[in-house]
PDB file of N, CA and C in Angstrom:
ATOM      1  N   MET A1443     -17.638 -18.646 -12.068  1.00 60.00           N
ATOM      2  CA  MET A1443     -16.765 -17.485 -12.005  1.00 60.00           C
ATOM      3  C   MET A1443     -16.145 -17.427 -10.611  1.00 60.00           C
ATOM      4  N   ALA A1444     -14.835 -17.277 -10.535  1.00 68.00           N
ATOM      5  CA  ALA A1444     -14.131 -17.198  -9.265  1.00 68.00           C
ATOM      6  C   ALA A1444     -14.343 -15.828  -8.632  1.00 68.00           C
ATOM      7  N   PRO A1445     -14.413 -15.783  -7.294  1.00 69.00           N
ATOM      8  CA  PRO A1445     -14.565 -14.483  -6.639  1.00 69.00           C
ATOM      9  C   PRO A1445     -13.342 -13.604  -6.893  1.00 69.00           C
ATOM     10  N   ILE A1446     -13.561 -12.313  -6.880  1.00 75.00           N
ATOM     11  CA  ILE A1446     -12.482 -11.357  -7.117  1.00 75.00           C
ATOM     12  C   ILE A1446     -11.591 -11.322  -5.887  1.00 75.00           C
ATOM     13  N   ALA A1447     -10.286 -11.488  -6.102  1.00 84.00           N
ATOM     14  CA  ALA A1447      -9.323 -11.482  -5.012  1.00 84.00           C
ATOM     15  C   ALA A1447      -9.126 -10.069  -4.481  1.00 84.00           C
ATOM     16  N   SER A1448      -8.616  -9.989  -3.288  1.00 89.00           N
ATOM     17  CA  SER A1448      -8.311  -8.701  -2.678  1.00 89.00           C
ATOM     18  C   SER A1448      -7.110  -8.071  -3.382  1.00 89.00           C
ATOM     19  N   PRO A1449      -7.111  -6.746  -3.561  1.00 92.00           N
ATOM     20  CA  PRO A1449      -5.962  -6.076  -4.166  1.00 92.00           C
ATOM     21  C   PRO A1449      -4.853  -5.795  -3.152  1.00 92.00           C
ATOM     22  N   CYS A1450      -5.001  -6.254  -1.927  1.00 90.00           N
ATOM     23  CA  CYS A1450      -4.038  -5.967  -0.864  1.00 90.00           C
ATOM     24  C   CYS A1450      -2.655  -6.496  -1.224  1.00 90.00           C
ATOM     25  N   ILE A1451      -1.628  -5.639  -1.015  1.00 87.00           N
ATOM     26  CA  ILE A1451      -0.241  -6.061  -1.229  1.00 87.00           C
ATOM     27  C   ILE A1451       0.559  -5.966   0.070  1.00 87.00           C
ATOM     28  N   LEU A1452      -0.162  -5.913   1.204  1.00 86.00           N
ATOM     29  CA  LEU A1452       0.430  -5.890   2.535  1.00 86.00           C
ATOM     30  C   LEU A1452       1.258  -4.632   2.801  1.00 86.00           C
ATOM     31  N   VAL A1453       0.876  -3.534   2.195  1.00 83.00           N
ATOM     32  CA  VAL A1453       1.433  -2.214   2.500  1.00 83.00           C
ATOM     33  C   VAL A1453       0.262  -1.427   3.065  1.00 83.00           C
ATOM     34  N   CYS A1454      -0.078  -1.709   4.293  1.00 86.00           N
ATOM     35  CA  CYS A1454      -1.322  -1.201   4.874  1.00 86.00           C
ATOM     36  C   CYS A1454      -1.078   0.079   5.658  1.00 86.00           C
ATOM     37  N   SER A1455      -1.191   1.184   4.956  1.00 88.00           N
ATOM     38  CA  SER A1455      -1.023   2.494   5.559  1.00 88.00           C
ATOM     39  C   SER A1455      -1.862   3.466   4.752  1.00 88.00           C
ATOM     40  N   ILE A1456      -2.612   4.308   5.444  1.00 91.00           N
ATOM     41  CA  ILE A1456      -3.538   5.212   4.775  1.00 91.00           C
ATOM     42  C   ILE A1456      -2.902   6.590   4.574  1.00 91.00           C
ATOM     43  N   ASP A1457      -3.000   7.114   3.365  1.00 90.00           N
ATOM     44  CA  ASP A1457      -2.557   8.470   3.048  1.00 90.00           C
ATOM     45  C   ASP A1457      -3.584   9.428   3.648  1.00 90.00           C
ATOM     46  N   LEU A1458      -3.153  10.276   4.558  1.00 89.00           N
ATOM     47  CA  LEU A1458      -4.078  11.166   5.248  1.00 89.00           C
ATOM     48  C   LEU A1458      -4.655  12.238   4.326  1.00 89.00           C
ATOM     49  N   GLN A1459      -3.983  12.538   3.234  1.00 90.00           N
ATOM     50  CA  GLN A1459      -4.484  13.544   2.300  1.00 90.00           C
ATOM     51  C   GLN A1459      -5.642  13.016   1.460  1.00 90.00           C
ATOM     52  N   THR A1460      -5.525  11.780   0.980  1.00 92.00           N
ATOM     53  CA  THR A1460      -6.536  11.228   0.076  1.00 92.00           C
ATOM     54  C   THR A1460      -7.484  10.244   0.753  1.00 92.00           C
ATOM     55  N   GLY A1461      -7.036   9.629   1.847  1.00 93.00           N
ATOM     56  CA  GLY A1461      -7.833   8.593   2.503  1.00 93.00           C
ATOM     57  C   GLY A1461      -7.662   7.231   1.870  1.00 93.00           C
ATOM     58  N   TYR A1462      -6.737   7.107   0.912  1.00 94.00           N
ATOM     59  CA  TYR A1462      -6.500   5.841   0.218  1.00 94.00           C
ATOM     60  C   TYR A1462      -5.288   5.127   0.812  1.00 94.00           C
ATOM     61  N   CYS A1463      -5.340   3.802   0.799  1.00 92.00           N
ATOM     62  CA  CYS A1463      -4.211   2.986   1.235  1.00 92.00           C
ATOM     63  C   CYS A1463      -3.056   3.158   0.257  1.00 92.00           C
ATOM     64  N   PHE A1464      -1.836   3.323   0.781  1.00 89.00           N
ATOM     65  CA  PHE A1464      -0.654   3.459  -0.069  1.00 89.00           C
ATOM     66  C   PHE A1464      -0.424   2.213  -0.922  1.00 89.00           C
ATOM     67  N   GLY A1465      -0.818   1.058  -0.417  1.00 88.00           N
ATOM     68  CA  GLY A1465      -0.562  -0.191  -1.127  1.00 88.00           C
ATOM     69  C   GLY A1465      -1.594  -0.547  -2.172  1.00 88.00           C
ATOM     70  N   CYS A1466      -2.877  -0.490  -1.795  1.00 92.00           N
ATOM     71  CA  CYS A1466      -3.908  -0.987  -2.712  1.00 92.00           C
ATOM     72  C   CYS A1466      -4.829   0.091  -3.268  1.00 92.00           C
ATOM     73  N   GLY A1467      -4.883   1.250  -2.614  1.00 94.00           N
ATOM     74  CA  GLY A1467      -5.717   2.334  -3.116  1.00 94.00           C
ATOM     75  C   GLY A1467      -7.134   2.360  -2.572  1.00 94.00           C
ATOM     76  N   ARG A1468      -7.476   1.391  -1.711  1.00 96.00           N
ATOM     77  CA  ARG A1468      -8.826   1.376  -1.155  1.00 96.00           C
ATOM     78  C   ARG A1468      -8.919   2.293   0.066  1.00 96.00           C
ATOM     79  N   THR A1469     -10.154   2.680   0.421  1.00 96.00           N
ATOM     80  CA  THR A1469     -10.392   3.443   1.634  1.00 96.00           C
ATOM     81  C   THR A1469     -10.489   2.476   2.812  1.00 96.00           C
ATOM     82  N   ARG A1470     -10.474   3.025   4.021  1.00 96.00           N
ATOM     83  CA  ARG A1470     -10.618   2.177   5.217  1.00 96.00           C
ATOM     84  C   ARG A1470     -11.936   1.404   5.175  1.00 96.00           C
ATOM     85  N   ASP A1471     -13.003   2.085   4.798  1.00 97.00           N
ATOM     86  CA  ASP A1471     -14.306   1.422   4.744  1.00 97.00           C
ATOM     87  C   ASP A1471     -14.326   0.300   3.712  1.00 97.00           C
ATOM     88  N   GLU A1472     -13.683   0.519   2.572  1.00 96.00           N
ATOM     89  CA  GLU A1472     -13.630  -0.522   1.535  1.00 96.00           C
ATOM     90  C   GLU A1472     -12.805  -1.719   1.999  1.00 96.00           C
ATOM     91  N   ILE A1473     -11.707  -1.443   2.691  1.00 95.00           N
ATOM     92  CA  ILE A1473     -10.870  -2.533   3.217  1.00 95.00           C
ATOM     93  C   ILE A1473     -11.667  -3.344   4.233  1.00 95.00           C
ATOM     94  N   ALA A1474     -12.332  -2.643   5.154  1.00 95.00           N
ATOM     95  CA  ALA A1474     -13.083  -3.313   6.212  1.00 95.00           C
ATOM     96  C   ALA A1474     -14.258  -4.120   5.657  1.00 95.00           C
ATOM     97  N   GLY A1475     -14.903  -3.633   4.620  1.00 95.00           N
ATOM     98  CA  GLY A1475     -16.083  -4.292   4.089  1.00 95.00           C
ATOM     99  C   GLY A1475     -15.845  -5.202   2.909  1.00 95.00           C
ATOM    100  N   TRP A1476     -14.599  -5.387   2.516  1.00 94.00           N
ATOM    101  CA  TRP A1476     -14.269  -6.117   1.282  1.00 94.00           C
ATOM    102  C   TRP A1476     -14.935  -7.485   1.189  1.00 94.00           C
ATOM    103  N   MET A1477     -14.892  -8.246   2.253  1.00 93.00           N
ATOM    104  CA  MET A1477     -15.432  -9.610   2.214  1.00 93.00           C
ATOM    105  C   MET A1477     -16.958  -9.622   2.074  1.00 93.00           C
ATOM    106  N   ALA A1478     -17.606  -8.543   2.463  1.00 94.00           N
ATOM    107  CA  ALA A1478     -19.071  -8.475   2.390  1.00 94.00           C
ATOM    108  C   ALA A1478     -19.568  -7.950   1.044  1.00 94.00           C
ATOM    109  N   TYR A1479     -18.676  -7.372   0.249  1.00 94.00           N
ATOM    110  CA  TYR A1479     -19.093  -6.801  -1.040  1.00 94.00           C
ATOM    111  C   TYR A1479     -19.399  -7.897  -2.050  1.00 94.00           C
ATOM    112  N   SER A1480     -20.310  -7.592  -2.945  1.00 93.00           N
ATOM    113  CA  SER A1480     -20.600  -8.507  -4.055  1.00 93.00           C
ATOM    114  C   SER A1480     -19.458  -8.420  -5.069  1.00 93.00           C
ATOM    115  N   ASP A1481     -19.401  -9.370  -5.991  1.00 92.00           N
ATOM    116  CA  ASP A1481     -18.378  -9.320  -7.039  1.00 92.00           C
ATOM    117  C   ASP A1481     -18.516  -8.054  -7.873  1.00 92.00           C
ATOM    118  N   ALA A1482     -19.745  -7.606  -8.117  1.00 93.00           N
ATOM    119  CA  ALA A1482     -19.961  -6.377  -8.888  1.00 93.00           C
ATOM    120  C   ALA A1482     -19.398  -5.165  -8.145  1.00 93.00           C
ATOM    121  N   GLU A1483     -19.605  -5.109  -6.835  1.00 95.00           N
ATOM    122  CA  GLU A1483     -19.065  -3.997  -6.044  1.00 95.00           C
ATOM    123  C   GLU A1483     -17.540  -4.038  -6.028  1.00 95.00           C
ATOM    124  N   ARG A1484     -16.987  -5.227  -5.881  1.00 94.00           N
ATOM    125  CA  ARG A1484     -15.520  -5.364  -5.897  1.00 94.00           C
ATOM    126  C   ARG A1484     -14.961  -4.951  -7.250  1.00 94.00           C
ATOM    127  N   SER A1485     -15.614  -5.363  -8.334  1.00 94.00           N
ATOM    128  CA  SER A1485     -15.155  -4.994  -9.681  1.00 94.00           C
ATOM    129  C   SER A1485     -15.158  -3.486  -9.872  1.00 94.00           C
ATOM    130  N   GLU A1486     -16.205  -2.842  -9.378  1.00 95.00           N
ATOM    131  CA  GLU A1486     -16.305  -1.389  -9.500  1.00 95.00           C
ATOM    132  C   GLU A1486     -15.165  -0.701  -8.751  1.00 95.00           C
ATOM    133  N   ILE A1487     -14.864  -1.171  -7.551  1.00 95.00           N
ATOM    134  CA  ILE A1487     -13.759  -0.608  -6.774  1.00 95.00           C
ATOM    135  C   ILE A1487     -12.431  -0.870  -7.480  1.00 95.00           C
ATOM    136  N   MET A1488     -12.226  -2.122  -7.916  1.00 94.00           N
ATOM    137  CA  MET A1488     -10.971  -2.494  -8.584  1.00 94.00           C
ATOM    138  C   MET A1488     -10.707  -1.638  -9.820  1.00 94.00           C
ATOM    139  N   ALA A1489     -11.764  -1.289 -10.539  1.00 95.00           N
ATOM    140  CA  ALA A1489     -11.613  -0.510 -11.769  1.00 95.00           C
ATOM    141  C   ALA A1489     -11.011   0.872 -11.520  1.00 95.00           C
ATOM    142  N   GLY A1490     -11.209   1.413 -10.329  1.00 95.00           N
ATOM    143  CA  GLY A1490     -10.705   2.755 -10.046  1.00 95.00           C
ATOM    144  C   GLY A1490      -9.421   2.817  -9.247  1.00 95.00           C
ATOM    145  N   LEU A1491      -8.854   1.674  -8.877  1.00 94.00           N
ATOM    146  CA  LEU A1491      -7.700   1.684  -7.984  1.00 94.00           C
ATOM    147  C   LEU A1491      -6.455   2.304  -8.593  1.00 94.00           C
ATOM    148  N   GLN A1492      -6.155   2.029  -9.845  1.00 93.00           N
ATOM    149  CA  GLN A1492      -4.945   2.596 -10.450  1.00 93.00           C
ATOM    150  C   GLN A1492      -5.008   4.118 -10.485  1.00 93.00           C
ATOM    151  N   ALA A1493      -6.165   4.668 -10.803  1.00 94.00           N
ATOM    152  CA  ALA A1493      -6.321   6.124 -10.820  1.00 94.00           C
ATOM    153  C   ALA A1493      -6.153   6.698  -9.416  1.00 94.00           C
ATOM    154  N   ARG A1494      -6.690   6.002  -8.426  1.00 93.00           N
ATOM    155  CA  ARG A1494      -6.537   6.454  -7.048  1.00 93.00           C
ATOM    156  C   ARG A1494      -5.076   6.449  -6.632  1.00 93.00           C
ATOM    157  N   LEU A1495      -4.372   5.354  -6.949  1.00 91.00           N
ATOM    158  CA  LEU A1495      -2.969   5.249  -6.546  1.00 91.00           C
ATOM    159  C   LEU A1495      -2.117   6.350  -7.167  1.00 91.00           C
ATOM    160  N   ALA A1496      -2.529   6.849  -8.317  1.00 91.00           N
ATOM    161  CA  ALA A1496      -1.798   7.939  -8.960  1.00 91.00           C
ATOM    162  C   ALA A1496      -1.909   9.232  -8.159  1.00 91.00           C
ATOM    163  N   THR A1497      -2.918   9.349  -7.295  1.00 90.00           N
ATOM    164  CA  THR A1497      -3.104  10.562  -6.505  1.00 90.00           C
ATOM    165  C   THR A1497      -2.431  10.485  -5.144  1.00 90.00           C
ATOM    166  N   VAL A1498      -1.942   9.309  -4.764  1.00 88.00           N
ATOM    167  CA  VAL A1498      -1.317   9.120  -3.458  1.00 88.00           C
ATOM    168  C   VAL A1498       0.133   9.552  -3.543  1.00 88.00           C
ATOM    169  N   GLU A1499       0.562  10.359  -2.583  1.00 79.00           N
ATOM    170  CA  GLU A1499       1.949  10.795  -2.548  1.00 79.00           C
ATOM    171  C   GLU A1499       2.819   9.636  -2.088  1.00 79.00           C
ATOM    172  N   ARG A1500       3.713   9.211  -2.951  1.00 71.00           N
ATOM    173  CA  ARG A1500       4.594   8.085  -2.605  1.00 71.00           C
ATOM    174  C   ARG A1500       5.701   8.590  -1.700  1.00 71.00           C
ATOM    175  N   LYS A1501       5.897   7.895  -0.598  1.00 63.00           N
ATOM    176  CA  LYS A1501       6.929   8.271   0.355  1.00 63.00           C
ATOM    177  C   LYS A1501       7.947   7.152   0.435  1.00 63.00           C
ATOM    178  N   LEU A1502       9.185   7.532   0.698  1.00 54.00           N
ATOM    179  CA  LEU A1502      10.219   6.527   0.870  1.00 54.00           C
ATOM    180  C   LEU A1502       9.909   5.718   2.114  1.00 54.00           C
ATOM    181  N   ARG A1503      10.236   4.456   2.054  1.00 61.00           N
ATOM    182  CA  ARG A1503      10.028   3.606   3.224  1.00 61.00           C
ATOM    183  C   ARG A1503      10.990   4.030   4.319  1.00 61.00           C
ATOM    184  N   ARG A1504      10.498   3.919   5.544  1.00 68.00           N
ATOM    185  CA  ARG A1504      11.346   4.273   6.681  1.00 68.00           C
ATOM    186  C   ARG A1504      12.424   3.219   6.862  1.00 68.00           C
ATOM    187  N   GLU A1505      13.475   3.597   7.532  1.00 68.00           N
ATOM    188  CA  GLU A1505      14.559   2.672   7.826  1.00 68.00           C
ATOM    189  C   GLU A1505      14.082   1.651   8.853  1.00 68.00           C
ATOM    190  N   THR A1506      14.293   0.387   8.574  1.00 71.00           N
ATOM    191  CA  THR A1506      13.906  -0.652   9.522  1.00 71.00           C
ATOM    192  C   THR A1506      14.953  -0.768  10.626  1.00 71.00           C
ATOM    193  N   ARG A1507      14.567  -1.421  11.692  1.00 77.00           N
ATOM    194  CA  ARG A1507      15.507  -1.620  12.796  1.00 77.00           C
ATOM    195  C   ARG A1507      16.738  -2.393  12.320  1.00 77.00           C
ATOM    196  N   ARG A1508      16.520  -3.400  11.514  1.00 79.00           N
ATOM    197  CA  ARG A1508      17.635  -4.200  10.983  1.00 79.00           C
ATOM    198  C   ARG A1508      18.582  -3.329  10.160  1.00 79.00           C
ATOM    199  N   GLN A1509      18.018  -2.451   9.334  1.00 78.00           N
ATOM    200  CA  GLN A1509      18.851  -1.563   8.522  1.00 78.00           C
ATOM    201  C   GLN A1509      19.623  -0.573   9.401  1.00 78.00           C
ATOM    202  N   ARG A1510      18.947  -0.031  10.427  1.00 81.00           N
ATOM    203  CA  ARG A1510      19.609   0.917  11.331  1.00 81.00           C
ATOM    204  C   ARG A1510      20.767   0.248  12.059  1.00 81.00           C
ATOM    205  N   LEU A1511      20.561  -0.964  12.578  1.00 85.00           N
ATOM    206  CA  LEU A1511      21.624  -1.669  13.285  1.00 85.00           C
ATOM    207  C   LEU A1511      22.805  -1.964  12.362  1.00 85.00           C
ATOM    208  N   ALA A1512      22.504  -2.366  11.133  1.00 84.00           N
ATOM    209  CA  ALA A1512      23.579  -2.628  10.165  1.00 84.00           C
ATOM    210  C   ALA A1512      24.345  -1.349   9.875  1.00 84.00           C
ATOM    211  N   ARG A1513      23.630  -0.237   9.724  1.00 84.00           N
ATOM    212  CA  ARG A1513      24.287   1.052   9.452  1.00 84.00           C
ATOM    213  C   ARG A1513      25.173   1.440  10.624  1.00 84.00           C
ATOM    214  N   GLU A1514      24.674   1.265  11.846  1.00 87.00           N
ATOM    215  CA  GLU A1514      25.446   1.615  13.033  1.00 87.00           C
ATOM    216  C   GLU A1514      26.680   0.739  13.197  1.00 87.00           C
ATOM    217  N   ARG A1515      26.612  -0.503  12.737  1.00 88.00           N
ATOM    218  CA  ARG A1515      27.771  -1.403  12.794  1.00 88.00           C
ATOM    219  C   ARG A1515      28.733  -1.163  11.645  1.00 88.00           C
ATOM    220  N   GLY A1516      28.338  -0.328  10.701  1.00 85.00           N
ATOM    221  CA  GLY A1516      29.194  -0.028   9.565  1.00 85.00           C
ATOM    222  C   GLY A1516      29.116  -1.057   8.458  1.00 85.00           C
ATOM    223  N   GLU A1517      28.098  -1.901   8.510  1.00 74.00           N
ATOM    224  CA  GLU A1517      27.918  -2.911   7.471  1.00 74.00           C
ATOM    225  C   GLU A1517      27.281  -2.277   6.248  1.00 74.00           C
ATOM    226  N   ALA A1518      27.484  -2.921   5.118  1.00 65.00           N
ATOM    227  CA  ALA A1518      26.863  -2.442   3.882  1.00 65.00           C
ATOM    228  C   ALA A1518      25.351  -2.541   4.037  1.00 65.00           C
ATOM    229  N   PRO A1519      24.638  -1.463   3.759  1.00 56.00           N
ATOM    230  CA  PRO A1519      23.186  -1.504   3.928  1.00 56.00           C
ATOM    231  C   PRO A1519      22.515  -2.357   2.867  1.00 56.00           C
ATOM    232  N   ALA A1520      21.512  -3.073   3.303  1.00 54.00           N
ATOM    233  CA  ALA A1520      20.664  -3.795   2.349  1.00 54.00           C
ATOM    234  C   ALA A1520      19.679  -2.790   1.796  1.00 54.00           C
ATOM    235  N   SER A1521      19.485  -2.812   0.522  1.00 55.00           N
ATOM    236  CA  SER A1521      18.551  -1.871  -0.093  1.00 55.00           C
ATOM    237  C   SER A1521      17.125  -2.232   0.287  1.00 55.00           C
ATOM    238  N   PRO A1522      16.344  -1.203   0.686  1.00 51.00           N
ATOM    239  CA  PRO A1522      14.936  -1.494   0.969  1.00 51.00           C
ATOM    240  C   PRO A1522      14.211  -1.811  -0.319  1.00 51.00           C
ATOM    241  N   PRO A1523      13.172  -2.618  -0.263  1.00 51.00           N
ATOM    242  CA  PRO A1523      12.430  -2.929  -1.473  1.00 51.00           C
ATOM    243  C   PRO A1523      11.840  -1.662  -2.061  1.00 51.00           C
ATOM    244  N   ALA A1524      11.872  -1.572  -3.362  1.00 52.00           N
ATOM    245  CA  ALA A1524      11.336  -0.392  -4.034  1.00 52.00           C
ATOM    246  C   ALA A1524       9.816  -0.411  -4.007  1.00 52.00           C
ATOM    247  N   LEU A1525       9.242   0.779  -3.878  1.00 52.00           N
ATOM    248  CA  LEU A1525       7.794   0.905  -3.963  1.00 52.00           C
ATOM    249  C   LEU A1525       7.377   0.777  -5.419  1.00 52.00           C
ATOM    250  N   PRO A1526       6.211   0.237  -5.672  1.00 53.00           N
ATOM    251  CA  PRO A1526       5.751   0.151  -7.065  1.00 53.00           C
ATOM    252  C   PRO A1526       5.561   1.542  -7.633  1.00 53.00           C
ATOM    253  N   GLU A1527       5.863   1.684  -8.904  1.00 58.00           N
ATOM    254  CA  GLU A1527       5.706   2.953  -9.584  1.00 58.00           C
ATOM    255  C   GLU A1527       4.248   3.276  -9.762  1.00 58.00           C
ATOM    256  N   ALA A1528       3.913   4.527  -9.597  1.00 53.00           N
ATOM    257  CA  ALA A1528       2.558   4.972  -9.878  1.00 53.00           C
ATOM    258  C   ALA A1528       2.393   5.043 -11.388  1.00 53.00           C
ATOM    259  N   PRO A1529       1.219   4.768 -11.905  1.00 56.00           N
ATOM    260  CA  PRO A1529       1.002   4.830 -13.352  1.00 56.00           C
ATOM    261  C   PRO A1529       1.346   6.205 -13.903  1.00 56.00           C
ATOM    262  N   GLY A1530       1.969   6.217 -15.063  1.00 55.00           N
ATOM    263  CA  GLY A1530       2.319   7.460 -15.731  1.00 55.00           C
ATOM    264  C   GLY A1530       3.617   8.073 -15.258  1.00 55.00           C
ATOM    265  N   GLN A1531       4.391   7.355 -14.445  1.00 49.00           N
ATOM    266  CA  GLN A1531       5.664   7.906 -13.980  1.00 49.00           C
ATOM    267  C   GLN A1531       6.815   7.173 -14.606  1.00 49.00           C
TER     268      GLN A1531
END
């Protein structure tokens, strides 16, 4: 059996209201300890991530420096990547 992969999607920012990562839904402690967890512990965490992500307030991504410079030059803005939809939306 292959080890369970990390649910990280490189959107590493913690929602201060829930304590969950906006990207993967894990807590800081779960992120920090992920490599030390057993497959059973990882499976248990993974099973609850979608429900957790549904409780995180989705915020629009901030304007990047590249986007700001393009806007200031009057160039057509590149659309920022869309955030994944929360389940049930």
